Amino acid sequence: MAFQTPENLKYLNSHEWARFEGEEVVIGITDYAQDSLGDVVYLELPEVGATFAAGDLFGAIESVKAASDLFMPVGGTVVAVNTDLLNDQSPINTDPYGQGWMLRIAPVEGGEDKLLDAAAYKEYVDSIAH
Amino acid sequence: MELKRTPLYESHLAYKARMVEFGGWEMPVQYSSLLEEHNAVRTAAGLFDISHMGRFMVAGPDALAFLQYIATCDVAKIEAGMANYGLLCDEQGGIVDDIFIYKLPESYLVVVNASNRSKDWEWFQKHAAQFNVSLEDASDRWAMLALQGPRSEEILASIPEVVVNDLAGLPFHGVVGASIYGDDAALIARTGYAGEDGFELFFDSSKAALVWDELLKAGADFGLKPAGLGARDSLRFEPGLALYGHEIDADINPYEARLGWVVKLDKGDFVGREALKQIKEAGPQRRLAGFEMVGRGIARGGYAVHNLEGEPIGHVTTGMPAPSFGNKALGIALVQTAYSKEGSEFDVIIREKPVRARVVKYPFYKPRYKK
């Protein structure tokens, strides 16, 4: 199966993506992650103003069959939360890199060494997928 | 350890299944979407490969006596052409496995869980020594499909290559000889584990891929979908059907698991009888309770359960957003008996935080079997 891994994003091997947009970073989960989970039916996200270090647990996402933790690709302060997703999680499955975005972060330096580029993440997914 | 595969492994890949490990087997967890597959079984029909389950044949003069001795149910009450749910218990009253016993004209067929197949086979052989019985592990000889859902009968009846006498007249838990795509020694049983009407098909494993493809083709117009272990779990969870390793296990007894009705203490001696008698007289210390989440969160199997004072009182055996109830977060917990009554409240520990839950009527879903 071919999963989308857009070139302009950075990734964690726990399947979160980060898109650097000027002063801010947008965060979500990857196409592979949404496909593995199946239909997402529950999401827990932090509040605006919460601060995290890169690699911190920031929330949880669940489908009928599984629960999964969400980890921060970068450190920083949450400046916006996609609250639409709290009522309807389906964009995470249908548009994981667009309408399925989760957080917008004002980043701080540090901890970026865990980030993979698209090629490295794609290679990782190929190695764990059938 | 090398994962085992059913004769339908290639078919699952062809139908784009996501394969996962389950009880030592490489099995399809879902094809399209768990929710779609779940809903197909509740409203139309779903087809499951359950060839990974164990199928043991028990024959010989002592076949009945042997099964009476290892099973907790009253095997003598199973009429020819009928099947019954039963338990294997150990001497302490712990559950070795849950099983289905089918009474055929010349023998009994016992279906056991995939994850317990080799353990059960050893259990059978160990206890067979004192009986005049012949045992055969027919698991590999037969493929086994479950066609489950309200349109299952229509689907089977529409296929000329499935020949069976009076399918409509086959009662709930009935089993009958059939011809399935040329295998004249096949069986069709009105059994299943989804809380719906449906059938389980036993036939020569060499025909597995053919029958799988043809059933799905014939059933497409009726809304039939291939369904994986994900849907199988949500479908059995809602009507409160136990899954080994979750609601039942070696350290859980039938009374705790609300399966006292499967234990017939007055049928004569059987393995575990003395221990079970004592447990019943004393009353179980723990009991399964169905609950709904009051606070926001989803309980999952293995999560701890605390009382409102923060003391541990048990654990969640299965929990999920229940598809037949608008994905409402429901769960089953094994808790101290005092907390198992409808209306009781306790906390489920979700990601280290207590989240309130309330005991509700159990099972959640009323099965819709053939009357």
Short mmCIF file of C-alpha atoms in Angstrom, two decimals:
data_model
loop_
_atom_site.label_atom_id
_atom_site.label_comp_id
_atom_site.label_asym_id
_atom_site.label_seq_id
_atom_site.Cartn_x
_atom_site.Cartn_y
_atom_site.Cartn_z
CA MET A 1 0.00 0.00 0.00
CA ALA A 2 1.27 3.44 -0.82
CA PHE A 3 0.87 5.98 1.95
CA GLN A 4 1.16 9.69 1.38
CA THR A 5 4.26 11.27 2.88
CA PRO A 6 4.36 14.90 1.66
CA GLU A 7 7.87 16.19 0.95
CA ASN A 8 7.40 19.49 2.79
CA LEU A 9 6.76 17.90 6.21
CA LYS A 10 8.96 16.51 8.99
CA TYR A 11 8.02 13.30 10.77
CA LEU A 12 8.46 11.29 13.93
CA ASN A 13 8.65 7.52 13.77
CA SER A 14 5.70 7.54 16.18
CA HIS A 15 3.79 8.80 13.09
CA GLU A 16 3.19 12.48 13.84
CA TRP A 17 3.99 15.14 11.23
CA ALA A 18 5.11 18.75 11.61
CA ARG A 19 4.73 21.52 9.02
CA PHE A 20 6.87 24.59 9.59
CA GLU A 21 4.87 27.69 8.60
CA GLY A 22 6.78 30.88 9.29
CA GLU A 23 6.84 31.40 13.06
CA GLU A 24 4.56 28.45 13.76
CA VAL A 25 4.44 24.68 13.41
CA VAL A 26 1.30 22.71 12.54
CA ILE A 27 1.03 19.17 13.90
CA GLY A 28 -1.02 16.11 13.01
CA ILE A 29 -0.75 12.36 12.41
CA THR A 30 0.33 10.69 9.18
CA ASP A 31 -1.61 8.86 6.51
CA TYR A 32 0.00 5.61 7.66
CA ALA A 33 -1.09 6.30 11.26
CA GLN A 34 -4.70 7.00 10.36
CA ASP A 35 -4.82 3.90 8.17
CA SER A 36 -3.39 1.70 10.94
CA LEU A 37 -5.84 3.00 13.51
CA GLY A 38 -8.92 2.76 11.33
CA ASP A 39 -11.93 5.00 11.89
CA VAL A 40 -10.95 7.50 14.58
CA VAL A 41 -13.74 7.98 17.13
CA TYR A 42 -12.08 9.80 20.02
CA LEU A 43 -9.44 12.44 20.47
CA GLU A 44 -7.87 14.12 23.49
CA LEU A 45 -5.93 17.32 22.80
CA PRO A 46 -4.32 19.87 25.13
CA GLU A 47 -5.65 23.40 25.69
CA VAL A 48 -4.28 26.54 24.08
CA GLY A 49 -1.39 27.78 26.24
CA ALA A 50 -0.09 24.37 27.23
CA THR A 51 3.67 23.97 26.78
CA PHE A 52 5.59 20.87 25.80
CA ALA A 53 9.13 19.73 25.09
CA ALA A 54 9.85 17.83 21.89
CA GLY A 55 8.90 14.17 22.43
CA ASP A 56 6.33 14.90 25.16
CA LEU A 57 3.01 13.14 25.23
CA PHE A 58 0.39 15.71 24.20
CA GLY A 59 -2.78 13.70 23.72
CA ALA A 60 -4.46 10.47 22.77
CA ILE A 61 -6.28 9.19 19.73
CA GLU A 62 -8.56 6.17 19.62
CA SER A 63 -10.39 4.05 17.08
CA VAL A 64 -12.82 1.27 17.89
CA LYS A 65 -10.01 -1.22 18.14
CA ALA A 66 -7.08 0.72 19.58
CA ALA A 67 -5.82 3.64 21.63
CA SER A 68 -2.63 5.44 20.68
CA ASP A 69 -0.55 8.15 22.35
CA LEU A 70 0.33 11.37 20.54
CA PHE A 71 3.85 12.83 20.79
CA MET A 72 5.23 16.30 20.12
CA PRO A 73 7.50 16.57 17.07
CA VAL A 74 8.74 19.94 18.41
CA GLY A 75 8.73 21.75 21.71
CA GLY A 76 6.72 24.91 22.28
CA THR A 77 3.43 26.46 23.28
CA VAL A 78 0.04 25.52 21.84
CA VAL A 79 -1.41 28.59 20.08
CA ALA A 80 -4.38 26.89 18.40
CA VAL A 81 -6.27 23.62 18.66
CA ASN A 82 -8.43 22.17 15.89
CA THR A 83 -11.51 21.97 18.11
CA ASP A 84 -13.68 20.82 15.18
CA LEU A 85 -11.99 17.45 15.56
CA LEU A 86 -13.30 16.99 19.09
CA ASN A 87 -16.82 16.57 17.69
CA ASP A 88 -16.02 14.95 14.35
CA GLN A 89 -12.77 13.07 13.98
CA SER A 90 -13.39 11.89 10.42
CA PRO A 91 -11.05 14.48 8.81
CA ILE A 92 -8.15 12.69 10.51
CA ASN A 93 -8.97 9.66 8.34
CA THR A 94 -9.97 11.47 5.17
CA ASP A 95 -7.51 14.38 5.15
CA PRO A 96 -4.73 13.74 7.70
CA TYR A 97 -2.42 16.47 6.35
CA GLY A 98 -5.16 19.08 5.80
CA GLN A 99 -8.46 19.31 7.70
CA GLY A 100 -7.13 16.67 10.10
CA TRP A 101 -4.48 18.99 11.59
CA MET A 102 -4.46 18.96 15.41
CA LEU A 103 -2.32 21.69 16.92
CA ARG A 104 -0.57 24.90 15.97
CA ILE A 105 2.58 25.49 18.02
CA ALA A 106 4.83 28.46 18.72
CA PRO A 107 8.04 26.43 18.77
CA VAL A 108 11.12 26.69 20.92
CA GLU A 109 14.54 25.49 19.83
CA GLY A 110 15.79 22.04 20.68
CA GLY A 111 14.88 18.40 20.28
CA GLU A 112 14.63 18.51 16.49
CA ASP A 113 17.18 15.72 16.10
CA LYS A 114 14.41 13.10 16.23
CA LEU A 115 12.67 14.58 13.19
CA LEU A 116 12.84 12.62 9.93
CA ASP A 117 12.49 14.00 6.45
CA ALA A 118 9.88 12.51 4.11
CA ALA A 119 12.29 10.02 2.51
CA ALA A 120 13.54 8.70 5.84
CA TYR A 121 10.02 8.40 7.25
CA LYS A 122 8.78 6.66 4.10
CA GLU A 123 11.63 4.19 4.37
CA TYR A 124 10.71 3.55 8.01
CA VAL A 125 7.04 2.96 7.14
CA ASP A 126 8.00 0.57 4.34
CA SER A 127 10.12 -1.38 6.82
CA ILE A 128 7.23 -1.89 9.29
CA ALA A 129 4.31 -2.20 6.83
CA HIS A 130 3.60 -5.40 4.91
CA MET B 1 7.95 -18.14 16.37
CA GLU B 2 6.65 -18.52 12.83
CA LEU B 3 3.03 -17.35 12.63
CA LYS B 4 0.54 -19.91 11.38
CA ARG B 5 -1.71 -19.15 8.41
CA THR B 6 -5.14 -20.45 7.45
CA PRO B 7 -5.86 -21.81 3.94
CA LEU B 8 -7.35 -18.37 3.22
CA TYR B 9 -4.20 -16.33 3.80
CA GLU B 10 -3.79 -15.45 0.11
CA SER B 11 -7.51 -14.64 -0.17
CA HIS B 12 -7.24 -12.17 2.70
CA LEU B 13 -4.37 -10.41 0.97
CA ALA B 14 -6.34 -10.36 -2.28
CA TYR B 15 -9.22 -8.69 -0.41
CA LYS B 16 -6.76 -6.10 0.94
CA ALA B 17 -6.92 -7.18 4.55
CA ARG B 18 -4.65 -5.69 7.17
CA MET B 19 -3.02 -8.76 8.73
CA VAL B 20 -2.14 -8.97 12.42
CA GLU B 21 -0.89 -11.56 14.87
CA PHE B 22 -3.62 -13.24 16.92
CA GLY B 23 -2.96 -16.23 19.19
CA GLY B 24 0.00 -17.34 17.08
CA TRP B 25 -1.88 -16.83 13.80
CA GLU B 26 -1.54 -14.26 11.07
CA MET B 27 -5.15 -13.12 10.64
CA PRO B 28 -7.13 -10.31 8.97
CA VAL B 29 -8.06 -7.61 11.49
CA GLN B 30 -10.02 -5.58 8.96
CA TYR B 31 -10.59 -5.27 5.21
CA SER B 32 -12.34 -1.99 4.51
CA SER B 33 -13.26 -0.44 7.83
CA LEU B 34 -14.06 -2.02 11.18
CA LEU B 35 -17.23 0.10 11.49
CA GLU B 36 -18.46 -0.87 8.02
CA GLU B 37 -17.81 -4.54 8.72
CA HIS B 38 -19.50 -4.34 12.12
CA ASN B 39 -22.55 -2.60 10.65
CA ALA B 40 -22.73 -5.09 7.77
CA VAL B 41 -23.09 -7.94 10.28
CA ARG B 42 -25.75 -6.11 12.32
CA THR B 43 -27.81 -5.07 9.27
CA ALA B 44 -26.96 -7.53 6.45
CA ALA B 45 -24.15 -10.08 6.76
CA GLY B 46 -20.42 -10.53 7.21
CA LEU B 47 -18.10 -13.40 6.32
CA PHE B 48 -15.33 -14.37 8.74
CA ASP B 49 -12.49 -16.83 8.26
CA ILE B 50 -12.37 -18.72 11.55
CA SER B 51 -10.30 -21.62 10.27
CA HIS B 52 -7.72 -20.75 12.93
CA MET B 53 -10.04 -22.20 15.58
CA GLY B 54 -9.46 -25.80 16.66
CA ARG B 55 -11.80 -28.63 15.55
CA PHE B 56 -11.53 -31.88 17.49
CA MET B 57 -13.52 -35.02 16.66
CA VAL B 58 -14.50 -37.26 19.57
CA ALA B 59 -15.86 -40.73 18.78
CA GLY B 60 -16.05 -44.20 20.32
CA PRO B 61 -18.22 -45.92 22.96
CA ASP B 62 -17.18 -43.50 25.74
CA ALA B 63 -17.42 -40.28 23.71
CA LEU B 64 -20.32 -38.96 25.79
CA ALA B 65 -18.80 -40.07 29.12
CA PHE B 66 -15.49 -38.43 28.21
CA LEU B 67 -17.06 -35.11 27.25
CA GLN B 68 -19.26 -35.18 30.36
CA TYR B 69 -16.06 -35.52 32.38
CA ILE B 70 -14.13 -32.63 30.82
CA ALA B 71 -16.94 -30.15 30.07
CA THR B 72 -19.06 -28.26 32.61
CA CYS B 73 -22.30 -28.36 30.60
CA ASP B 74 -24.62 -31.37 30.46
CA VAL B 75 -23.47 -33.05 27.24
CA ALA B 76 -26.12 -35.79 27.65
CA LYS B 77 -28.77 -33.13 27.03
CA ILE B 78 -27.37 -32.22 23.61
CA GLU B 79 -29.61 -33.92 21.06
CA ALA B 80 -28.26 -35.28 17.79
CA GLY B 81 -28.05 -32.42 15.30
CA MET B 82 -27.65 -29.79 18.00
CA ALA B 83 -24.77 -27.84 19.52
CA ASN B 84 -24.13 -26.36 22.93
CA TYR B 85 -21.80 -23.83 24.55
CA GLY B 86 -19.57 -25.29 27.26
CA LEU B 87 -16.49 -24.69 29.38
CA LEU B 88 -13.43 -26.73 30.19
CA CYS B 89 -12.39 -26.06 33.78
CA ASP B 90 -9.34 -27.16 35.74
CA GLU B 91 -9.37 -28.78 39.18
CA GLN B 92 -9.39 -25.34 40.86
CA GLY B 93 -12.42 -24.20 38.84
CA GLY B 94 -10.36 -21.91 36.59
CA ILE B 95 -11.38 -21.81 32.95
CA VAL B 96 -9.16 -23.75 30.52
CA ASP B 97 -11.24 -22.69 27.51
CA ASP B 98 -14.75 -22.05 26.28
CA ILE B 99 -15.95 -24.45 23.59
CA PHE B 100 -18.82 -25.42 21.34
CA ILE B 101 -19.87 -29.08 21.29
CA TYR B 102 -21.74 -30.30 18.18
CA LYS B 103 -23.49 -33.67 18.32
CA LEU B 104 -23.16 -35.38 14.93
CA PRO B 105 -24.72 -38.75 14.02
CA GLU B 106 -21.59 -40.82 14.81
CA SER B 107 -19.43 -38.50 16.85
CA TYR B 108 -19.00 -35.15 18.57
CA LEU B 109 -17.26 -32.15 17.08
CA VAL B 110 -15.68 -29.77 19.58
CA VAL B 111 -14.62 -26.29 18.46
CA VAL B 112 -12.00 -24.57 20.62
CA ASN B 113 -10.21 -21.23 20.60
CA ALA B 114 -7.26 -20.75 18.26
CA SER B 115 -5.00 -19.46 21.02
CA ASN B 116 -5.74 -22.56 23.14
CA ARG B 117 -5.63 -25.16 20.40
CA SER B 118 -2.50 -27.03 21.47
CA LYS B 119 -3.20 -26.63 25.20
CA ASP B 120 -6.73 -28.02 24.72
CA TRP B 121 -5.51 -30.89 22.57
CA GLU B 122 -3.11 -31.92 25.35
CA TRP B 123 -5.94 -31.51 27.88
CA PHE B 124 -8.15 -33.79 25.79
CA GLN B 125 -5.46 -36.42 25.41
CA LYS B 126 -4.50 -36.35 29.07
CA HIS B 127 -8.08 -36.99 30.21
CA ALA B 128 -8.92 -39.45 27.41
CA ALA B 129 -6.60 -42.11 28.82
CA GLN B 130 -9.26 -43.54 31.12
CA PHE B 131 -11.96 -43.60 28.41
CA ASN B 132 -12.58 -45.73 25.34
CA VAL B 133 -12.58 -42.85 22.85
CA SER B 134 -10.84 -41.92 19.65
CA LEU B 135 -9.73 -38.34 19.22
CA GLU B 136 -8.88 -36.65 15.96
CA ASP B 137 -7.53 -33.14 15.53
CA ALA B 138 -9.44 -32.25 12.35
CA SER B 139 -8.46 -28.58 12.51
CA ASP B 140 -6.34 -28.67 9.35
CA ARG B 141 -8.63 -31.00 7.42
CA TRP B 142 -11.54 -28.57 7.68
CA ALA B 143 -11.83 -24.92 6.84
CA MET B 144 -14.35 -22.97 8.92
CA LEU B 145 -16.25 -19.86 7.86
CA ALA B 146 -18.76 -17.86 9.87
CA LEU B 147 -21.51 -16.21 7.85
CA GLN B 148 -23.21 -13.93 10.37
CA GLY B 149 -26.02 -11.41 10.16
CA PRO B 150 -29.76 -11.19 9.49
CA ARG B 151 -29.43 -11.87 5.73
CA SER B 152 -27.23 -14.96 6.13
CA GLU B 153 -30.02 -17.43 5.45
CA GLU B 154 -31.08 -15.65 2.24
CA ILE B 155 -27.48 -15.63 1.03
CA LEU B 156 -26.86 -19.34 1.64
CA ALA B 157 -30.24 -20.25 0.16
CA SER B 158 -29.39 -18.35 -3.04
CA ILE B 159 -26.34 -20.51 -3.82
CA PRO B 160 -27.10 -23.72 -5.77
CA GLU B 161 -23.70 -25.20 -4.85
CA VAL B 162 -24.64 -25.14 -1.17
CA VAL B 163 -27.01 -28.08 -0.78
CA VAL B 164 -28.70 -28.59 2.55
CA ASN B 165 -32.03 -30.03 3.58
CA ASP B 166 -34.41 -27.37 4.99
CA LEU B 167 -32.01 -24.56 5.84
CA ALA B 168 -34.92 -22.38 6.98
CA GLY B 169 -35.96 -25.10 9.41
CA LEU B 170 -32.51 -25.41 10.98
CA PRO B 171 -33.00 -24.18 14.55
CA PHE B 172 -30.69 -21.93 16.59
CA HIS B 173 -27.69 -24.14 17.51
CA GLY B 174 -28.76 -26.83 15.02
CA VAL B 175 -26.13 -28.60 12.90
CA VAL B 176 -26.73 -30.59 9.71
CA GLY B 177 -24.77 -32.40 7.00
CA ALA B 178 -24.49 -30.47 3.75
CA SER B 179 -22.78 -30.39 0.39
CA ILE B 180 -20.68 -27.27 -0.12
CA TYR B 181 -19.18 -26.81 -3.60
CA GLY B 182 -18.81 -30.54 -4.08
CA ASP B 183 -17.69 -31.46 -0.58
CA ASP B 184 -20.51 -33.83 0.38
CA ALA B 185 -19.17 -34.32 3.92
CA ALA B 186 -19.56 -30.67 4.90
CA LEU B 187 -21.49 -29.33 7.89
CA ILE B 188 -23.64 -26.25 8.37
CA ALA B 189 -24.49 -25.10 11.89
CA ARG B 190 -26.73 -22.25 13.01
CA THR B 191 -24.10 -21.04 15.45
CA GLY B 192 -21.90 -18.00 15.75
CA TYR B 193 -20.49 -15.42 18.11
CA ALA B 194 -21.79 -12.06 16.95
CA GLY B 195 -25.19 -11.90 18.63
CA GLU B 196 -26.98 -12.27 15.28
CA ASP B 197 -28.57 -15.06 13.30
CA GLY B 198 -25.99 -16.81 11.17
CA PHE B 199 -24.18 -19.96 10.21
CA GLU B 200 -20.84 -21.63 10.61
CA LEU B 201 -19.65 -23.73 7.69
CA PHE B 202 -17.25 -26.65 8.00
CA PHE B 203 -15.85 -28.08 4.77
CA ASP B 204 -12.73 -29.51 3.16
CA SER B 205 -9.90 -27.01 3.53
CA SER B 206 -8.83 -27.51 -0.11
CA LYS B 207 -12.01 -25.66 -1.13
CA ALA B 208 -11.48 -22.73 1.24
CA ALA B 209 -10.51 -20.09 -1.32
CA LEU B 210 -13.23 -21.16 -3.78
CA VAL B 211 -16.01 -21.06 -1.17
CA TRP B 212 -14.76 -17.74 0.24
CA ASP B 213 -14.80 -16.08 -3.20
CA GLU B 214 -18.13 -17.56 -4.26
CA LEU B 215 -19.92 -16.67 -1.01
CA LEU B 216 -18.70 -13.08 -1.21
CA LYS B 217 -19.77 -12.88 -4.86
CA ALA B 218 -23.20 -14.35 -4.17
CA GLY B 219 -23.69 -12.22 -1.08
CA ALA B 220 -22.61 -8.88 -2.53
CA ASP B 221 -26.16 -7.97 -3.60
CA PHE B 222 -27.36 -8.73 -0.05
CA GLY B 223 -24.76 -6.43 1.51
CA LEU B 224 -22.33 -9.18 2.54
CA LYS B 225 -18.80 -8.00 3.37
CA PRO B 226 -15.66 -9.84 4.43
CA ALA B 227 -15.15 -9.10 8.12
CA GLY B 228 -12.03 -9.28 10.24
CA LEU B 229 -11.09 -9.89 13.85
CA GLY B 230 -11.67 -6.23 14.73
CA ALA B 231 -15.36 -6.48 13.92
CA ARG B 232 -15.51 -9.96 15.42
CA ASP B 233 -14.35 -8.45 18.72
CA SER B 234 -16.76 -5.49 18.74
CA LEU B 235 -19.64 -7.77 17.67
CA ARG B 236 -19.03 -10.27 20.47
CA PHE B 237 -18.36 -7.52 23.04
CA GLU B 238 -21.76 -5.82 22.70
CA PRO B 239 -23.83 -8.94 23.51
CA GLY B 240 -21.34 -9.80 26.29
CA LEU B 241 -19.91 -12.96 24.72
CA ALA B 242 -16.74 -13.88 26.58
CA LEU B 243 -13.32 -13.88 24.92
CA TYR B 244 -10.62 -16.10 26.37
CA GLY B 245 -7.78 -14.07 27.87
CA HIS B 246 -10.23 -11.25 28.67
CA GLU B 247 -13.56 -12.11 30.33
CA ILE B 248 -12.44 -15.69 30.99
CA ASP B 249 -9.04 -17.11 31.84
CA ALA B 250 -7.26 -19.71 33.99
CA ASP B 251 -7.55 -17.42 37.04
CA ILE B 252 -11.20 -16.53 36.46
CA ASN B 253 -13.96 -18.98 37.41
CA PRO B 254 -17.34 -19.34 35.63
CA TYR B 255 -19.32 -17.70 38.45
CA GLU B 256 -17.14 -14.62 38.31
CA ALA B 257 -17.60 -14.60 34.53
CA ARG B 258 -21.42 -14.84 34.87
CA LEU B 259 -21.28 -18.23 33.18
CA GLY B 260 -22.79 -20.18 36.09
CA TRP B 261 -25.54 -21.31 33.71
CA VAL B 262 -22.94 -23.33 31.77
CA VAL B 263 -21.94 -25.28 34.91
CA LYS B 264 -24.21 -28.23 35.75
CA LEU B 265 -23.06 -29.37 39.19
CA ASP B 266 -25.76 -32.06 39.42
CA LYS B 267 -24.88 -33.94 36.20
CA GLY B 268 -22.26 -36.20 37.84
CA ASP B 269 -18.52 -35.96 38.32
CA PHE B 270 -16.41 -33.73 36.09
CA VAL B 271 -13.07 -31.96 36.25
CA GLY B 272 -13.32 -28.98 38.60
CA ARG B 273 -16.72 -29.94 40.03
CA GLU B 274 -15.69 -29.94 43.72
CA ALA B 275 -13.97 -26.57 43.46
CA LEU B 276 -16.84 -25.05 41.50
CA LYS B 277 -19.37 -26.32 44.04
CA GLN B 278 -17.47 -24.57 46.83
CA ILE B 279 -17.11 -21.36 44.83
CA LYS B 280 -20.83 -21.35 44.11
CA GLU B 281 -21.75 -21.94 47.76
CA ALA B 282 -19.42 -19.19 49.01
CA GLY B 283 -20.46 -16.80 46.24
CA PRO B 284 -17.91 -15.32 43.84
CA GLN B 285 -15.55 -12.64 45.22
CA ARG B 286 -15.46 -10.85 41.89
CA ARG B 287 -17.95 -10.48 39.09
CA LEU B 288 -18.08 -9.13 35.55
CA ALA B 289 -19.94 -5.85 35.24
CA GLY B 290 -20.90 -3.95 32.11
CA PHE B 291 -20.35 -0.22 32.45
CA GLU B 292 -20.65 3.04 30.54
CA MET B 293 -18.21 5.90 30.86
CA VAL B 294 -19.65 8.91 32.66
CA GLY B 295 -16.51 11.00 32.28
CA ARG B 296 -14.80 11.59 28.95
CA GLY B 297 -12.56 8.73 27.86
CA ILE B 298 -12.52 5.19 26.55
CA ALA B 299 -11.80 2.24 28.84
CA ARG B 300 -9.60 -0.47 27.34
CA GLY B 301 -8.82 -4.03 28.35
CA GLY B 302 -6.23 -4.10 31.17
CA TYR B 303 -6.97 -0.65 32.61
CA ALA B 304 -7.24 -0.59 36.42
CA VAL B 305 -10.55 0.07 38.17
CA HIS B 306 -10.66 1.95 41.50
CA ASN B 307 -13.54 2.65 43.84
CA LEU B 308 -14.42 6.27 44.59
CA GLU B 309 -12.01 6.18 47.53
CA GLY B 310 -9.18 5.36 45.14
CA GLU B 311 -8.70 1.73 46.19
CA PRO B 312 -8.10 -0.87 43.45
CA ILE B 313 -11.18 -3.09 42.98
CA GLY B 314 -10.48 -4.80 39.65
CA HIS B 315 -9.68 -4.26 36.01
CA VAL B 316 -11.30 -3.74 32.62
CA THR B 317 -11.51 -6.97 30.58
CA THR B 318 -12.70 -5.35 27.33
CA GLY B 319 -13.66 -1.78 26.52
CA MET B 320 -14.25 0.20 23.36
CA PRO B 321 -16.51 2.73 21.69
CA ALA B 322 -19.44 0.42 20.89
CA PRO B 323 -20.37 0.75 17.19
CA SER B 324 -24.01 -0.35 17.66
CA PHE B 325 -24.50 2.40 20.26
CA GLY B 326 -23.18 5.36 18.30
CA ASN B 327 -19.62 4.67 19.47
CA LYS B 328 -20.60 5.22 23.08
CA ALA B 329 -17.71 4.23 25.37
CA LEU B 330 -18.71 0.95 27.06
CA GLY B 331 -16.71 -1.64 28.91
CA ILE B 332 -16.71 -4.88 30.85
CA ALA B 333 -14.80 -5.01 34.12
CA LEU B 334 -14.00 -7.78 36.57
CA VAL B 335 -14.60 -6.09 39.93
CA GLN B 336 -15.24 -6.98 43.55
CA THR B 337 -18.81 -8.28 43.68
CA ALA B 338 -20.09 -5.37 45.75
CA TYR B 339 -19.32 -2.99 42.88
CA SER B 340 -20.92 -5.11 40.14
CA LYS B 341 -24.54 -4.05 40.68
CA GLU B 342 -26.35 -1.87 38.15
CA GLY B 343 -25.97 1.78 39.17
CA SER B 344 -22.66 1.28 41.02
CA GLU B 345 -20.02 3.87 40.22
CA PHE B 346 -16.27 3.44 40.01
CA ASP B 347 -13.29 5.03 38.29
CA VAL B 348 -11.41 3.60 35.35
CA ILE B 349 -7.78 4.71 35.32
CA ILE B 350 -7.19 6.10 31.83
CA ARG B 351 -3.66 7.38 31.16
CA GLU B 352 -3.08 7.67 34.91
CA LYS B 353 -6.25 9.69 35.53
CA PRO B 354 -9.43 8.37 37.21
CA VAL B 355 -12.45 8.72 34.92
CA ARG B 356 -15.93 8.00 36.29
CA ALA B 357 -17.91 5.00 35.04
CA ARG B 358 -21.32 3.57 35.97
CA VAL B 359 -22.51 -0.05 35.92
CA VAL B 360 -25.38 -0.56 33.45
CA LYS B 361 -27.57 -3.39 32.25
CA TYR B 362 -25.51 -6.24 30.87
CA PRO B 363 -25.19 -7.43 28.23
CA PHE B 364 -25.45 -4.17 26.31
CA TYR B 365 -26.88 -5.72 23.16
CA LYS B 366 -29.77 -8.19 23.08
CA PRO B 367 -28.82 -10.98 20.67
CA ARG B 368 -31.13 -11.50 17.70
CA TYR B 369 -30.86 -15.24 17.21
CA LYS B 370 -33.25 -17.34 15.13
CA LYS B 371 -36.29 -18.13 17.25
#
